[in-house]
Amino acid sequence: MREKYVLEKQTNYLIKGIAFFWFLTKIGSYKTWITERVYPVIPPISSLENIPAFVHQFLFGASLSALLVVVCIKPNRWLLAVLFLLEVMSCSLDTVRWQPWEYMYLCFLLLVILNFYKRDNILILGHLFLVSVYIFSGLHKFSRSFLSLVWLNMFLRDFLGLSMDFILKYKLFFVGLLIPFFEVLLALLLLVSKSKRVISYLLIGMHVSILIFIGPFGLKYNSIVWLWNFAMIFILGIIYSKPMEGFNKKTIATNALFLVLWFVLPVFSFWGSWYQYFSFNLYSGKGDQMNICISGNVKELKPYFEAEPNNFCKGSRYINLQEWAFKEIKSAPIPEIEIQRKIAVYLKKKYQKKSIQIILYNWEENKMIKL
């Protein structure tokens, strides 16, 4: 009986903690969830383009209210189901809402709803989900884009302040491959090791390092991800606070869909056949960067102009879509080519084709595409 009480208490802390960090993240990125913004609202299907603004606002407000209730009272399965429905409805109105942290919270929420009365399953599935996150996050970083954009430019040069002469002299460029290597290694150890709590401490240390790197005392980059790293530290601490019980065939069989979602479908992301953010392709530098060249006088876009000219726009002022998203809605743009094409159509229609030119550039392939 006491073991059941301890398990319920542990999972209740997990549910409430996730709801708390989810609430803070949505507050911090509130413009992602409403339409009163300059950044394009791009629904997945055209029939949802003219949904009134108050619907977006209602779903946002209702979701925040539900999250607060989850934090304040004992978790209720029906309330969690309503919260899941509200989030899915809101995300269905704008593709940029499908952030990796939103996807993670939805996965946790769904596995809790389906296993509400089997609390040991919640911890086992949460454990497997974390393994998936770290495996695919690490695998996606085995790329020259990660080494060039994240390791070299962001870490060695911007964060540590090293010169290119120093980097080349001590051959530091390929040292960056140790990061994805250890991330994948820790994920595999988390899966098979009996000392899961020890491995979780190492992963917590990794998240602390990320916070130092991009946080307020580092590069001050992508502030919403700071909250996500705090959430990951909390989740690791809760799930591995007690020894993990072994798997059983019934748990795996009844939750096989989750395993397909977390371990099979992400494999297809390496060939562009599954969403990158659903495969935790994070800070890998992969994908196309959208540059918006502006030749006309578009006042509402001026706050998002880049200070320095680039080679793509031939002297015209331009906006980098990712930096625009970070500045205005505090969320990253979705790195899928079909969504980028929809954004290009939207911008050309709104600001006239003559004033806007859209250029995609892929660092890894050194390829430029005009949309």
Short mmCIF file of N, CA, C and O in Angstrom, two decimals, residues 115-239:
data_model
loop_
_atom_site.label_atom_id
_atom_site.label_comp_id
_atom_site.label_asym_id
_atom_site.label_seq_id
_atom_site.Cartn_x
_atom_site.Cartn_y
_atom_site.Cartn_z
N ASN A 115 -2.62 6.12 -19.12
CA ASN A 115 -2.13 5.23 -18.06
C ASN A 115 -2.39 5.81 -16.67
O ASN A 115 -1.63 5.56 -15.74
N PHE A 116 -3.47 6.58 -16.56
CA PHE A 116 -3.72 7.32 -15.32
C PHE A 116 -3.82 6.40 -14.11
O PHE A 116 -3.40 6.77 -13.00
N TYR A 117 -4.36 5.22 -14.27
CA TYR A 117 -4.53 4.30 -13.16
C TYR A 117 -3.45 3.22 -13.13
O TYR A 117 -3.56 2.24 -12.38
N LYS A 118 -2.43 3.40 -13.95
CA LYS A 118 -1.27 2.49 -13.95
C LYS A 118 -0.01 3.35 -13.84
O LYS A 118 0.73 3.54 -14.82
N ARG A 119 0.20 3.87 -12.65
CA ARG A 119 1.23 4.88 -12.46
C ARG A 119 2.64 4.39 -12.77
O ARG A 119 3.51 5.17 -13.18
N ASP A 120 2.92 3.10 -12.59
CA ASP A 120 4.24 2.59 -12.94
C ASP A 120 4.50 2.70 -14.44
O ASP A 120 5.62 2.95 -14.88
N ASN A 121 3.44 2.56 -15.25
CA ASN A 121 3.56 2.71 -16.70
C ASN A 121 3.98 4.14 -17.08
O ASN A 121 4.72 4.34 -18.04
N ILE A 122 3.47 5.11 -16.32
CA ILE A 122 3.80 6.51 -16.62
C ILE A 122 5.30 6.74 -16.50
O ILE A 122 5.92 7.38 -17.37
N LEU A 123 5.91 6.20 -15.46
CA LEU A 123 7.36 6.38 -15.26
C LEU A 123 8.16 5.61 -16.31
O LEU A 123 9.17 6.12 -16.83
N ILE A 124 7.73 4.41 -16.63
CA ILE A 124 8.44 3.60 -17.62
C ILE A 124 8.38 4.27 -19.00
O ILE A 124 9.39 4.39 -19.69
N LEU A 125 7.19 4.73 -19.39
CA LEU A 125 7.04 5.39 -20.69
C LEU A 125 7.75 6.74 -20.70
O LEU A 125 8.34 7.13 -21.72
N GLY A 126 7.70 7.47 -19.59
CA GLY A 126 8.45 8.72 -19.51
C GLY A 126 9.93 8.49 -19.68
O GLY A 126 10.63 9.26 -20.35
N HIS A 127 10.42 7.42 -19.08
CA HIS A 127 11.83 7.02 -19.24
C HIS A 127 12.17 6.74 -20.70
O HIS A 127 13.16 7.24 -21.23
N LEU A 128 11.32 5.96 -21.37
CA LEU A 128 11.59 5.63 -22.78
C LEU A 128 11.51 6.87 -23.66
O LEU A 128 12.29 7.01 -24.62
N PHE A 129 10.61 7.78 -23.33
CA PHE A 129 10.52 9.01 -24.11
C PHE A 129 11.80 9.83 -23.98
O PHE A 129 12.32 10.36 -24.97
N LEU A 130 12.35 9.93 -22.78
CA LEU A 130 13.60 10.66 -22.58
C LEU A 130 14.74 10.01 -23.37
O LEU A 130 15.57 10.71 -23.96
N VAL A 131 14.78 8.70 -23.38
CA VAL A 131 15.80 7.99 -24.17
C VAL A 131 15.71 8.39 -25.64
O VAL A 131 16.71 8.70 -26.29
N SER A 132 14.49 8.42 -26.16
CA SER A 132 14.27 8.81 -27.56
C SER A 132 14.74 10.24 -27.82
O SER A 132 15.40 10.51 -28.82
N VAL A 133 14.38 11.16 -26.91
CA VAL A 133 14.76 12.56 -27.08
C VAL A 133 16.27 12.70 -27.21
O VAL A 133 16.78 13.36 -28.14
N TYR A 134 17.02 12.08 -26.31
CA TYR A 134 18.47 12.25 -26.31
C TYR A 134 19.15 11.50 -27.46
O TYR A 134 20.14 11.99 -28.03
N ILE A 135 18.61 10.35 -27.83
CA ILE A 135 19.20 9.61 -28.95
C ILE A 135 19.10 10.42 -30.24
O ILE A 135 20.10 10.65 -30.94
N PHE A 136 17.89 10.86 -30.57
CA PHE A 136 17.70 11.53 -31.86
C PHE A 136 18.25 12.96 -31.85
O PHE A 136 18.73 13.45 -32.88
N SER A 137 18.22 13.61 -30.70
CA SER A 137 18.86 14.93 -30.60
C SER A 137 20.35 14.80 -30.88
O SER A 137 20.94 15.63 -31.58
N GLY A 138 20.97 13.76 -30.34
CA GLY A 138 22.40 13.55 -30.59
C GLY A 138 22.69 13.15 -32.02
O GLY A 138 23.61 13.69 -32.65
N LEU A 139 21.93 12.22 -32.56
CA LEU A 139 22.18 11.75 -33.93
C LEU A 139 22.07 12.88 -34.95
O LEU A 139 22.85 12.94 -35.91
N HIS A 140 21.13 13.79 -34.76
CA HIS A 140 20.96 14.89 -35.70
C HIS A 140 22.14 15.87 -35.66
O HIS A 140 22.34 16.64 -36.60
N LYS A 141 22.92 15.85 -34.57
CA LYS A 141 24.04 16.77 -34.46
C LYS A 141 25.30 16.24 -35.15
O LYS A 141 26.31 16.96 -35.24
N PHE A 142 25.28 15.01 -35.62
CA PHE A 142 26.42 14.49 -36.38
C PHE A 142 26.37 15.06 -37.80
O PHE A 142 26.06 14.38 -38.76
N SER A 143 26.67 16.33 -37.93
CA SER A 143 26.60 16.99 -39.23
C SER A 143 27.60 18.14 -39.27
O SER A 143 27.97 18.71 -38.24
N ARG A 144 28.00 18.49 -40.47
CA ARG A 144 28.91 19.63 -40.64
C ARG A 144 28.21 20.93 -40.27
O ARG A 144 28.84 21.89 -39.84
N SER A 145 26.90 20.98 -40.45
CA SER A 145 26.15 22.19 -40.08
C SER A 145 26.27 22.46 -38.59
O SER A 145 26.45 23.60 -38.16
N PHE A 146 26.13 21.41 -37.78
CA PHE A 146 26.29 21.58 -36.33
C PHE A 146 27.69 22.08 -36.01
O PHE A 146 27.86 23.01 -35.20
N LEU A 147 28.70 21.49 -36.63
CA LEU A 147 30.07 21.89 -36.35
C LEU A 147 30.32 23.33 -36.76
O LEU A 147 31.01 24.08 -36.05
N SER A 148 29.76 23.76 -37.89
CA SER A 148 30.02 25.10 -38.40
C SER A 148 29.20 26.17 -37.68
O SER A 148 29.75 27.17 -37.20
N LEU A 149 27.90 25.95 -37.59
CA LEU A 149 27.01 27.00 -37.09
C LEU A 149 26.93 27.05 -35.57
O LEU A 149 26.90 28.13 -34.98
N VAL A 150 26.85 25.88 -34.95
CA VAL A 150 26.66 25.85 -33.50
C VAL A 150 27.99 25.75 -32.77
O VAL A 150 28.31 26.58 -31.91
N TRP A 151 28.79 24.74 -33.09
CA TRP A 151 30.05 24.53 -32.37
C TRP A 151 31.07 25.64 -32.66
O TRP A 151 31.60 26.27 -31.74
N LEU A 152 31.32 25.89 -33.94
CA LEU A 152 32.35 26.88 -34.30
C LEU A 152 31.88 28.31 -34.03
O LEU A 152 32.51 29.04 -33.26
N ASN A 153 30.77 28.71 -34.67
CA ASN A 153 30.35 30.11 -34.58
C ASN A 153 29.77 30.48 -33.21
O ASN A 153 30.16 31.50 -32.62
N MET A 154 28.83 29.66 -32.72
CA MET A 154 28.17 30.03 -31.47
C MET A 154 29.02 29.76 -30.24
O MET A 154 29.13 30.60 -29.34
N PHE A 155 29.63 28.55 -30.19
CA PHE A 155 30.34 28.18 -28.96
C PHE A 155 31.79 28.68 -28.94
O PHE A 155 32.18 29.43 -28.04
N LEU A 156 32.59 28.25 -29.91
CA LEU A 156 34.01 28.60 -29.87
C LEU A 156 34.26 30.09 -30.05
O LEU A 156 35.06 30.69 -29.32
N ARG A 157 33.56 30.70 -31.02
CA ARG A 157 33.84 32.10 -31.33
C ARG A 157 33.01 33.07 -30.47
O ARG A 157 33.55 33.97 -29.83
N ASP A 158 31.67 32.90 -30.47
CA ASP A 158 30.82 33.86 -29.76
C ASP A 158 30.87 33.66 -28.24
O ASP A 158 30.95 34.64 -27.49
N PHE A 159 30.81 32.42 -27.78
CA PHE A 159 30.75 32.17 -26.34
C PHE A 159 32.14 32.22 -25.70
O PHE A 159 32.34 32.92 -24.70
N LEU A 160 33.09 31.47 -26.27
CA LEU A 160 34.44 31.43 -25.69
C LEU A 160 35.32 32.57 -26.18
O LEU A 160 36.34 32.88 -25.55
N GLY A 161 34.94 33.19 -27.32
CA GLY A 161 35.73 34.31 -27.83
C GLY A 161 37.05 33.90 -28.45
O GLY A 161 38.01 34.71 -28.49
N LEU A 162 37.16 32.68 -28.96
CA LEU A 162 38.41 32.20 -29.56
C LEU A 162 38.55 32.71 -30.99
O LEU A 162 37.57 32.86 -31.71
N SER A 163 39.77 32.96 -31.39
CA SER A 163 40.02 33.41 -32.76
C SER A 163 40.12 32.20 -33.69
O SER A 163 40.38 31.07 -33.25
N MET A 164 39.94 32.44 -34.99
CA MET A 164 40.04 31.35 -35.95
C MET A 164 41.45 30.78 -35.99
O MET A 164 41.64 29.56 -36.16
N ASP A 165 42.45 31.62 -35.80
CA ASP A 165 43.84 31.14 -35.79
C ASP A 165 44.04 30.13 -34.66
O ASP A 165 44.67 29.09 -34.84
N PHE A 166 43.49 30.46 -33.48
CA PHE A 166 43.62 29.56 -32.33
C PHE A 166 42.87 28.26 -32.59
O PHE A 166 43.38 27.16 -32.30
N ILE A 167 41.67 28.36 -33.16
CA ILE A 167 40.85 27.17 -33.44
C ILE A 167 41.54 26.25 -34.43
O ILE A 167 41.59 25.02 -34.25
N LEU A 168 42.11 26.84 -35.47
CA LEU A 168 42.80 26.04 -36.49
C LEU A 168 44.11 25.46 -35.95
O LEU A 168 44.46 24.30 -36.25
N LYS A 169 44.82 26.24 -35.16
CA LYS A 169 46.10 25.78 -34.62
C LYS A 169 45.93 24.53 -33.76
O LYS A 169 46.73 23.59 -33.85
N TYR A 170 44.90 24.53 -32.92
CA TYR A 170 44.71 23.40 -32.01
C TYR A 170 43.65 22.41 -32.52
O TYR A 170 43.22 21.54 -31.77
N LYS A 171 43.25 22.56 -33.79
CA LYS A 171 42.34 21.61 -34.45
C LYS A 171 41.09 21.33 -33.60
O LYS A 171 40.73 20.19 -33.31
N LEU A 172 40.40 22.42 -33.23
CA LEU A 172 39.24 22.30 -32.35
C LEU A 172 37.94 22.05 -33.09
O LEU A 172 36.93 21.75 -32.46
N PHE A 173 37.95 22.18 -34.42
CA PHE A 173 36.70 22.10 -35.17
C PHE A 173 35.98 20.77 -34.95
O PHE A 173 34.80 20.73 -34.59
N PHE A 174 36.69 19.65 -35.15
CA PHE A 174 36.04 18.34 -35.07
C PHE A 174 35.89 17.84 -33.63
O PHE A 174 35.24 16.81 -33.41
N VAL A 175 36.46 18.58 -32.68
CA VAL A 175 36.25 18.23 -31.27
C VAL A 175 34.76 18.32 -30.93
O VAL A 175 34.25 17.63 -30.05
N GLY A 176 34.03 19.17 -31.68
CA GLY A 176 32.59 19.34 -31.44
C GLY A 176 31.79 18.06 -31.61
O GLY A 176 30.67 17.95 -31.08
N LEU A 177 32.33 17.07 -32.32
CA LEU A 177 31.62 15.80 -32.50
C LEU A 177 31.50 15.03 -31.19
O LEU A 177 30.68 14.10 -31.09
N LEU A 178 32.31 15.40 -30.19
CA LEU A 178 32.19 14.74 -28.89
C LEU A 178 30.83 15.01 -28.24
O LEU A 178 30.33 14.20 -27.46
N ILE A 179 30.23 16.17 -28.57
CA ILE A 179 28.94 16.53 -27.96
C ILE A 179 27.85 15.54 -28.37
O ILE A 179 27.20 14.94 -27.51
N PRO A 180 27.59 15.33 -29.68
CA PRO A 180 26.57 14.33 -30.03
C PRO A 180 26.96 12.92 -29.62
O PRO A 180 26.08 12.11 -29.27
N PHE A 181 28.26 12.61 -29.64
CA PHE A 181 28.70 11.27 -29.23
C PHE A 181 28.29 10.99 -27.79
O PHE A 181 27.70 9.94 -27.49
N PHE A 182 28.58 11.92 -26.89
CA PHE A 182 28.24 11.71 -25.48
C PHE A 182 26.73 11.78 -25.24
O PHE A 182 26.21 11.09 -24.35
N GLU A 183 26.02 12.59 -26.04
CA GLU A 183 24.57 12.65 -25.88
C GLU A 183 23.93 11.31 -26.23
O GLU A 183 23.06 10.81 -25.50
N VAL A 184 24.36 10.71 -27.33
CA VAL A 184 23.83 9.40 -27.73
C VAL A 184 24.29 8.33 -26.74
O VAL A 184 23.51 7.44 -26.36
N LEU A 185 25.54 8.41 -26.31
CA LEU A 185 26.07 7.42 -25.35
C LEU A 185 25.27 7.45 -24.05
O LEU A 185 24.88 6.40 -23.52
N LEU A 186 25.00 8.65 -23.53
CA LEU A 186 24.24 8.76 -22.28
C LEU A 186 22.81 8.24 -22.46
O LEU A 186 22.25 7.63 -21.55
N ALA A 187 22.24 8.48 -23.65
CA ALA A 187 20.89 7.97 -23.91
C ALA A 187 20.87 6.45 -23.89
O ALA A 187 19.96 5.83 -23.30
N LEU A 188 21.86 5.82 -24.51
CA LEU A 188 21.93 4.36 -24.53
C LEU A 188 22.19 3.80 -23.13
O LEU A 188 21.60 2.78 -22.74
N LEU A 189 23.05 4.48 -22.37
CA LEU A 189 23.30 4.04 -20.99
C LEU A 189 22.05 4.20 -20.14
O LEU A 189 21.77 3.37 -19.27
N LEU A 190 21.30 5.27 -20.40
CA LEU A 190 20.05 5.48 -19.68
C LEU A 190 19.08 4.33 -19.94
O LEU A 190 18.30 3.94 -19.06
N LEU A 191 19.15 3.77 -21.15
CA LEU A 191 18.26 2.67 -21.52
C LEU A 191 18.67 1.36 -20.87
O LEU A 191 17.81 0.62 -20.38
N VAL A 192 19.97 1.07 -20.84
CA VAL A 192 20.41 -0.27 -20.44
C VAL A 192 21.06 -0.34 -19.06
O VAL A 192 21.12 -1.41 -18.46
N SER A 193 21.54 0.77 -18.55
CA SER A 193 22.28 0.75 -17.29
C SER A 193 21.35 0.55 -16.10
O SER A 193 20.20 1.01 -16.09
N LYS A 194 21.86 -0.12 -15.08
CA LYS A 194 21.13 -0.25 -13.84
C LYS A 194 21.29 1.00 -12.96
O LYS A 194 20.52 1.19 -12.02
N SER A 195 22.28 1.82 -13.27
CA SER A 195 22.54 3.05 -12.51
C SER A 195 21.92 4.24 -13.23
O SER A 195 22.61 5.20 -13.58
N LYS A 196 20.62 4.19 -13.44
CA LYS A 196 19.95 5.23 -14.21
C LYS A 196 20.00 6.59 -13.51
O LYS A 196 20.08 7.63 -14.16
N ARG A 197 19.97 6.57 -12.19
CA ARG A 197 20.03 7.84 -11.47
C ARG A 197 21.36 8.54 -11.71
O ARG A 197 21.41 9.76 -11.89
N VAL A 198 22.44 7.78 -11.74
CA VAL A 198 23.76 8.37 -12.00
C VAL A 198 23.80 8.98 -13.41
O VAL A 198 24.30 10.09 -13.60
N ILE A 199 23.25 8.26 -14.38
CA ILE A 199 23.21 8.77 -15.75
C ILE A 199 22.35 10.03 -15.81
O ILE A 199 22.67 10.99 -16.51
N SER A 200 21.25 10.04 -15.04
CA SER A 200 20.39 11.22 -15.03
C SER A 200 21.13 12.44 -14.49
O SER A 200 20.90 13.56 -14.94
N TYR A 201 22.04 12.23 -13.52
CA TYR A 201 22.83 13.35 -13.00
C TYR A 201 23.73 13.93 -14.10
O TYR A 201 23.92 15.15 -14.19
N LEU A 202 24.29 13.05 -14.92
CA LEU A 202 25.14 13.52 -16.02
C LEU A 202 24.32 14.31 -17.04
O LEU A 202 24.77 15.32 -17.57
N LEU A 203 23.10 13.84 -17.30
CA LEU A 203 22.21 14.56 -18.22
C LEU A 203 21.76 15.90 -17.63
O LEU A 203 21.66 16.90 -18.35
N ILE A 204 21.53 15.92 -16.33
CA ILE A 204 21.21 17.19 -15.67
C ILE A 204 22.38 18.16 -15.82
O ILE A 204 22.19 19.35 -16.10
N GLY A 205 23.60 17.64 -15.65
CA GLY A 205 24.79 18.47 -15.87
C GLY A 205 24.85 19.02 -17.28
O GLY A 205 25.27 20.17 -17.50
N MET A 206 24.43 18.22 -18.26
CA MET A 206 24.40 18.68 -19.66
C MET A 206 23.43 19.85 -19.81
O MET A 206 23.74 20.84 -20.48
N HIS A 207 22.26 19.75 -19.18
CA HIS A 207 21.28 20.84 -19.29
C HIS A 207 21.76 22.10 -18.57
O HIS A 207 21.50 23.21 -19.03
N VAL A 208 22.45 21.93 -17.46
CA VAL A 208 23.04 23.08 -16.78
C VAL A 208 24.06 23.76 -17.69
O VAL A 208 24.12 24.99 -17.78
N SER A 209 24.86 22.95 -18.39
CA SER A 209 25.86 23.49 -19.33
C SER A 209 25.18 24.27 -20.47
O SER A 209 25.66 25.32 -20.88
N ILE A 210 24.05 23.74 -20.96
CA ILE A 210 23.31 24.43 -22.02
C ILE A 210 22.81 25.78 -21.51
O ILE A 210 22.88 26.79 -22.22
N LEU A 211 22.31 25.80 -20.26
CA LEU A 211 21.82 27.05 -19.69
C LEU A 211 22.94 28.07 -19.54
O LEU A 211 22.74 29.27 -19.76
N ILE A 212 24.12 27.61 -19.17
CA ILE A 212 25.28 28.51 -19.08
C ILE A 212 25.64 29.05 -20.46
O ILE A 212 25.96 30.23 -20.63
N PHE A 213 25.54 28.20 -21.47
CA PHE A 213 25.92 28.54 -22.84
C PHE A 213 24.96 29.56 -23.47
O PHE A 213 25.39 30.60 -23.97
N ILE A 214 23.65 29.28 -23.41
CA ILE A 214 22.70 30.16 -24.11
C ILE A 214 21.89 31.04 -23.16
O ILE A 214 21.07 31.83 -23.61
N GLY A 215 22.12 30.90 -21.87
CA GLY A 215 21.33 31.61 -20.89
C GLY A 215 21.70 33.07 -20.71
O GLY A 215 22.49 33.63 -21.48
N PRO A 216 21.15 33.72 -19.68
CA PRO A 216 21.35 35.17 -19.48
C PRO A 216 22.80 35.56 -19.21
O PRO A 216 23.17 36.72 -19.41
N PHE A 217 23.62 34.60 -18.76
CA PHE A 217 25.03 34.89 -18.52
C PHE A 217 25.92 34.40 -19.66
O PHE A 217 27.14 34.45 -19.58
N GLY A 218 25.28 33.87 -20.71
CA GLY A 218 25.99 33.40 -21.88
C GLY A 218 25.62 34.21 -23.11
O GLY A 218 25.75 35.43 -23.13
N LEU A 219 25.07 33.53 -24.12
CA LEU A 219 24.73 34.19 -25.37
C LEU A 219 23.37 34.88 -25.35
O LEU A 219 23.01 35.56 -26.30
N LYS A 220 22.60 34.67 -24.27
CA LYS A 220 21.25 35.25 -24.17
C LYS A 220 20.41 34.89 -25.40
O LYS A 220 19.75 35.72 -26.01
N TYR A 221 20.41 33.63 -25.74
CA TYR A 221 19.83 33.16 -27.00
C TYR A 221 18.61 32.27 -26.73
O TYR A 221 18.66 31.37 -25.90
N ASN A 222 17.49 32.54 -27.44
CA ASN A 222 16.29 31.71 -27.41
C ASN A 222 15.83 31.47 -25.97
O ASN A 222 15.87 30.35 -25.45
N SER A 223 15.32 32.52 -25.34
CA SER A 223 15.01 32.50 -23.91
C SER A 223 13.97 31.44 -23.53
O SER A 223 14.00 30.93 -22.40
N ILE A 224 13.05 31.11 -24.42
CA ILE A 224 12.04 30.11 -24.09
C ILE A 224 12.66 28.74 -23.85
O ILE A 224 12.19 27.95 -23.02
N VAL A 225 13.77 28.46 -24.52
CA VAL A 225 14.44 27.17 -24.33
C VAL A 225 15.08 27.08 -22.94
O VAL A 225 15.31 25.98 -22.43
N TRP A 226 15.34 28.22 -22.30
CA TRP A 226 15.85 28.17 -20.93
C TRP A 226 14.85 27.43 -20.04
O TRP A 226 15.23 26.56 -19.25
N LEU A 227 13.57 27.80 -20.16
CA LEU A 227 12.53 27.15 -19.36
C LEU A 227 12.45 25.66 -19.66
O LEU A 227 12.22 24.83 -18.78
N TRP A 228 12.63 25.32 -20.94
CA TRP A 228 12.57 23.91 -21.32
C TRP A 228 13.70 23.13 -20.67
O TRP A 228 13.52 22.00 -20.20
N ASN A 229 14.88 23.72 -20.58
CA ASN A 229 15.99 23.04 -19.93
C ASN A 229 15.74 22.86 -18.43
O ASN A 229 16.08 21.83 -17.85
N PHE A 230 15.15 23.86 -17.80
CA PHE A 230 14.78 23.70 -16.39
C PHE A 230 13.75 22.58 -16.24
O PHE A 230 13.80 21.80 -15.28
N ALA A 231 12.81 22.52 -17.19
CA ALA A 231 11.80 21.46 -17.15
C ALA A 231 12.44 20.09 -17.30
O ALA A 231 12.06 19.13 -16.60
N MET A 232 13.42 19.96 -18.20
CA MET A 232 14.10 18.68 -18.39
C MET A 232 14.85 18.27 -17.13
O MET A 232 14.86 17.08 -16.75
N ILE A 233 15.47 19.23 -16.46
CA ILE A 233 16.16 18.93 -15.20
C ILE A 233 15.16 18.40 -14.17
O ILE A 233 15.42 17.41 -13.47
N PHE A 234 14.01 19.04 -14.09
CA PHE A 234 12.96 18.61 -13.16
C PHE A 234 12.46 17.21 -13.50
O PHE A 234 12.34 16.35 -12.62
N ILE A 235 12.17 16.97 -14.77
CA ILE A 235 11.64 15.67 -15.20
C ILE A 235 12.65 14.56 -14.91
O ILE A 235 12.29 13.48 -14.41
N LEU A 236 13.91 14.79 -15.21
CA LEU A 236 14.96 13.80 -14.92
C LEU A 236 15.02 13.51 -13.42
O LEU A 236 15.14 12.36 -13.00
N GLY A 237 14.94 14.58 -12.62
CA GLY A 237 15.01 14.41 -11.18
C GLY A 237 13.85 13.60 -10.62
O GLY A 237 14.04 12.76 -9.71
N ILE A 238 12.66 13.79 -11.15
CA ILE A 238 11.47 13.08 -10.67
C ILE A 238 11.45 11.63 -11.14
O ILE A 238 11.26 10.69 -10.34
N ILE A 239 11.65 11.40 -12.43
CA ILE A 239 11.51 10.05 -12.99
C ILE A 239 12.55 9.10 -12.39
O ILE A 239 12.26 7.93 -12.13
#
